Every structure is written in structure tokens, then in C-alpha cells.
C-alpha positions as a printed Julia matrix, in Angstrom:
229×3 Matrix{Float64}:
 48.37  53.43   85.29
 46.39  51.63   88.02
 42.61  51.71   88.75
 41.83  54.48   91.2
 39.42  52.16   93.21
 41.11  48.76   93.26
 44.72  49.56   92.13
 44.58  46.92   89.44
 46.97  47.87   86.49
 44.88  49.19   83.6
 45.5   47.71   80.19
 46.97  50.38   77.73
 45.66  48.5    74.66
 43.24  50.54   72.74
 40.5   48.6    71.11
 37.19  49.55   69.42
 35.09  48.2    72.32
 37.13  50.38   74.63
 36.67  53.38   72.52
 32.93  53.21   72.48
 32.47  51.81   76.08
 32.51  53.26   79.57
 36.17  54.11   79.14
 35.3   56.81   76.72
 33.38  58.44   79.53
 35.73  57.96   82.52
 38.97  58.4    80.55
 40.22  54.93   81.9
 40.68  56.11   85.39
 38.91  52.91   86.74
 38.82  49.38   85.59
 35.78  47.97   84.02
 34.94  45.6    87.03
 34.85  48.63   89.34
 32.96  50.86   87.01
 30.32  48.21   86.38
 29.6   48.17   90.11
 27.91  51.66   89.84
 24.37  51.48   88.53
 23.41  53.95   85.78
 19.97  55.37   86.33
 19.65  56.1    82.7
 19.03  52.39   82.33
 16.22  52.36   84.88
 12.7   53.85   85.31
 13.22  56.86   87.58
 10.96  59.48   89.17
 10.99  62.43   86.8
 11.03  64.92   89.78
 14.08  63.55   91.86
 15.67  60.89   89.74
 15.02  58.06   92.06
 14.75  54.47   90.74
 11.03  53.51   90.72
  8.94  50.5    89.83
  5.7   52.18   89.14
  4.15  54.64   86.68
  6.77  56.92   85.11
  4.28  59.84   85.25
  3.64  59.58   88.84
  5.92  61.26   91.38
  7.46  58.97   94.05
  6.22  59.15   97.64
  9.1   61.5    98.68
  8.22  63.99   95.86
  4.41  63.75   96.64
  5.3   65.17  100.05
  7.69  67.76   98.66
  4.92  69.19   96.48
  3.06  70.34   99.62
  6.2   72.24  100.81
  8.09  73.54   97.72
  5.75  75.21   95.22
  8.36  76.24   92.59
  9.09  74.01   89.63
 12.02  71.7    90.43
 13.24  68.36   89.02
 16.52  66.66   89.77
 18.53  64.38   87.51
 20.86  61.78   88.94
 23.48  59.82   87.01
 23.81  56.72   89.4
 21.98  54.84   92.02
 23.24  55.2    95.54
 24.2   51.45   96.0
 26.89  49.94   98.09
 29.52  50.75   95.45
 28.55  54.5    95.44
 28.5   54.52   99.23
 32.06  53.07   99.37
 33.32  55.55   96.72
 31.74  58.52   98.57
 33.32  57.39  101.89
 36.78  57.17  100.23
 36.43  60.5    98.32
 34.44  62.68  100.55
 35.01  61.51  104.13
 38.53  60.15  103.85
 39.66  62.92  101.61
 41.11  61.07   98.59
 40.78  63.82   96.12
 42.08  61.69   93.21
 38.76  60.1    93.16
 37.11  63.13   91.65
 38.58  61.83   88.39
 36.33  58.75   88.53
 33.32  60.79   87.44
 34.63  64.14   86.54
 34.74  63.71   82.78
 31.2   62.4    82.56
 29.8   65.01   84.81
 31.48  67.86   83.04
 30.2   66.46   79.67
 26.64  66.27   80.93
 26.7   69.86   82.45
 28.06  71.34   79.31
 25.43  69.67   77.27
 22.68  71.29   79.35
 24.07  74.88   78.4
 22.98  76.54   81.6
 24.89  78.46   84.27
 25.91  76.05   87.03
 25.58  76.65   90.9
 27.51  74.22   93.07
 26.41  73.47   96.53
 28.89  75.04   99.09
 30.32  73.58  102.1
 30.87  75.4   105.38
 34.33  76.78  106.26
 35.15  74.3   109.08
 34.3   71.32  106.64
 36.42  72.98  103.94
 39.42  73.25  106.36
 39.04  69.81  107.75
 38.41  68.1   104.35
 40.6   70.24  102.22
 38.25  70.61   99.33
 34.61  70.96   98.24
 33.81  67.53   96.85
 31.22  68.88   94.43
 33.59  71.26   92.94
 35.97  68.53   92.58
 33.45  66.58   90.56
 32.81  69.63   88.43
 36.4   70.5    87.75
 36.53  72.05   84.26
 33.17  73.95   84.74
 33.17  77.52   85.77
 30.27  77.8    88.27
 28.37  80.9    89.43
 29.64  81.56   92.93
 26.37  83.04   94.34
 25.72  80.8    97.37
 27.66  80.36  100.6
 26.91  78.78  103.9
 25.29  81.0   106.6
 27.57  82.28  109.27
 26.7   81.42  112.78
 25.96  78.45  114.92
 27.73  75.39  113.44
 25.35  72.54  112.69
 26.33  68.83  112.19
 26.98  67.75  108.66
 24.07  66.27  106.55
 25.82  62.94  106.4
 25.73  62.81  110.27
 21.91  63.4   110.48
 19.11  60.98  110.26
 16.42  61.4   107.74
 14.01  63.33  109.96
 16.8   65.71  111.12
 17.69  66.35  107.37
 14.13  67.24  106.53
 13.9   69.6   109.45
 17.01  71.48  108.85
 16.88  75.33  108.64
 18.0   77.25  105.57
 21.84  76.6   105.55
 22.73  78.96  102.75
 22.63  82.56  101.83
 23.01  84.56   98.67
 26.14  86.42   97.64
 24.34  89.54   96.33
 26.84  90.9    93.77
 27.07  87.51   92.19
 23.31  86.67   92.27
 22.71  89.17   89.38
 24.31  86.56   87.06
 21.39  84.15   87.46
 18.51  86.62   87.07
 16.03  85.48   84.34
 18.04  82.37   83.51
 17.63  78.65   83.82
 20.07  77.43   86.46
 21.48  73.96   87.29
 22.2   73.44   90.94
 24.77  70.54   91.5
 25.32  68.35   94.52
 27.0   64.96   95.07
 24.08  62.86   96.47
 20.31  63.55   96.59
 19.17  62.02   99.88
 15.98  63.64  101.05
 16.19  66.61   98.63
 16.31  69.13  101.48
 19.7   70.64  100.72
 19.22  71.0    97.02
 15.82  72.49   97.48
 17.2   75.09  100.02
 19.49  76.2    97.32
 16.89  76.18   94.63
 14.63  78.28   96.81
 17.26  81.04   97.14
 18.04  80.9    93.39
 14.37  81.56   92.7
 14.36  84.31   95.23
 17.35  85.9    93.45
 15.45  85.88   90.14
 16.13  82.61   88.42
 13.51  81.76   85.79
 13.85  77.99   86.41
 16.16  75.86   88.63
 16.99  72.26   87.86
 18.96  69.85   90.06
 21.82  67.6    89.0
 23.49  65.05   91.27
 26.01  62.2    90.86
 23.85  59.85   92.86
 20.24  59.25   94.11
């Protein structure tokens, strides 16, 4: 077996350090050198509202979240697993934009383990039909393979907008509501705590649009969960 990221042949020798190391989490899909390039946010001080790495007081929201508190009044906090560094950027390019679906396996086992531990219904951020046809898959669903999400959100029909990844920060913040509820499915989230999952938290606009709709559908509480921040 070779590393999914660098194609180096992976050692098949099973040792105690391997059993209790990162390979227990990623099921030996990538080599240690590649995996260590990803920075785990659990080892860092992070904003408790968005999961961003911070260097100040843990009890204070970061500057982005201070601004969000003026616009989004419902309770919301996001948890991210990794920092969006150069290694994560390269990974997302290969997986998401170049369509290497095998790369879902780099983080799938870890993400599924974390989501199952939360014991909440999961809602995955949807992609529009044209993106799905072009890419061939929803990258977030791929990362969550093994979890049965509640399919209560879809992208709104109508004028096609550019992808979030093609927009600058201001354009992302100013985007209109891109989602709508699927009525017959939304009953499944009423009065429940929901986890909404996306791949990358950038400005927080996309995941909060989704959270707002879930609250409107009757969710008791909505939390965010992303691979990277």
C-alpha cells in the first residue's frame, strides 16, 4: 500500500507506537511525514466560537466572531480539527478541485469517529447540481462516509452563483442565502441538537446560512463541525 499523498510505500510492520499513534486514526492511508504536515487545532489555543487558532484570551471571541455576534443572534459554535495551512490547502486542491475521491480516506475515519462521539443528527452542507455533475461527488459527504446524515438542505434553484472558493472574502460575506429546506425531511431535526458539517470554515457565512435554516426548522441547538479552519 502507498501513501495517498506522496505515493511512498507504507510499512506493513505493526508496532506499539503505530497502534497508539496517528495511524490508529487515519487507518494508515498516509505516511507519518505527510500526516504531520497537518496542524491539529486540539493542540492549540482556539476561538471557542469558530475554532480558529488564537493567541489571546480563550474566553474572548476572535475578531471575526465579534462581528458575527451583531448579525447572527442564535447560539452557534464551530469546532475544526485542523488549521488551514499550506498542507491542507494542497490537500483540498487535490481532493476537492482536482476530484481525487480517494483522498476522502485521509480524514474519513477520524471525522466519522468524532461525529459518532457527538451523538447528534448530522446535516452535511450540500453542493449545487452543476458542481456535483462537474466534480462527481459532494466532498463533505465523502469525508463523512459511514455517517447517515439528515438530508434536509439543498441548494436553491435559480440563478447560478460562482463557487465560494472563487470569491474573495467580502463577496463571501455578502452572499445571499444559498440553501433551502426540504420540508418532509426537516421534521427530523425538530427540537434536536444538530451538527452541521462542512469541509473548511473560511468566513463562516456558508455554515451560518445552513444553521439559520435549521433553527428556522425547529432545531433546539445547532453546532458546526469542519475539517479545517
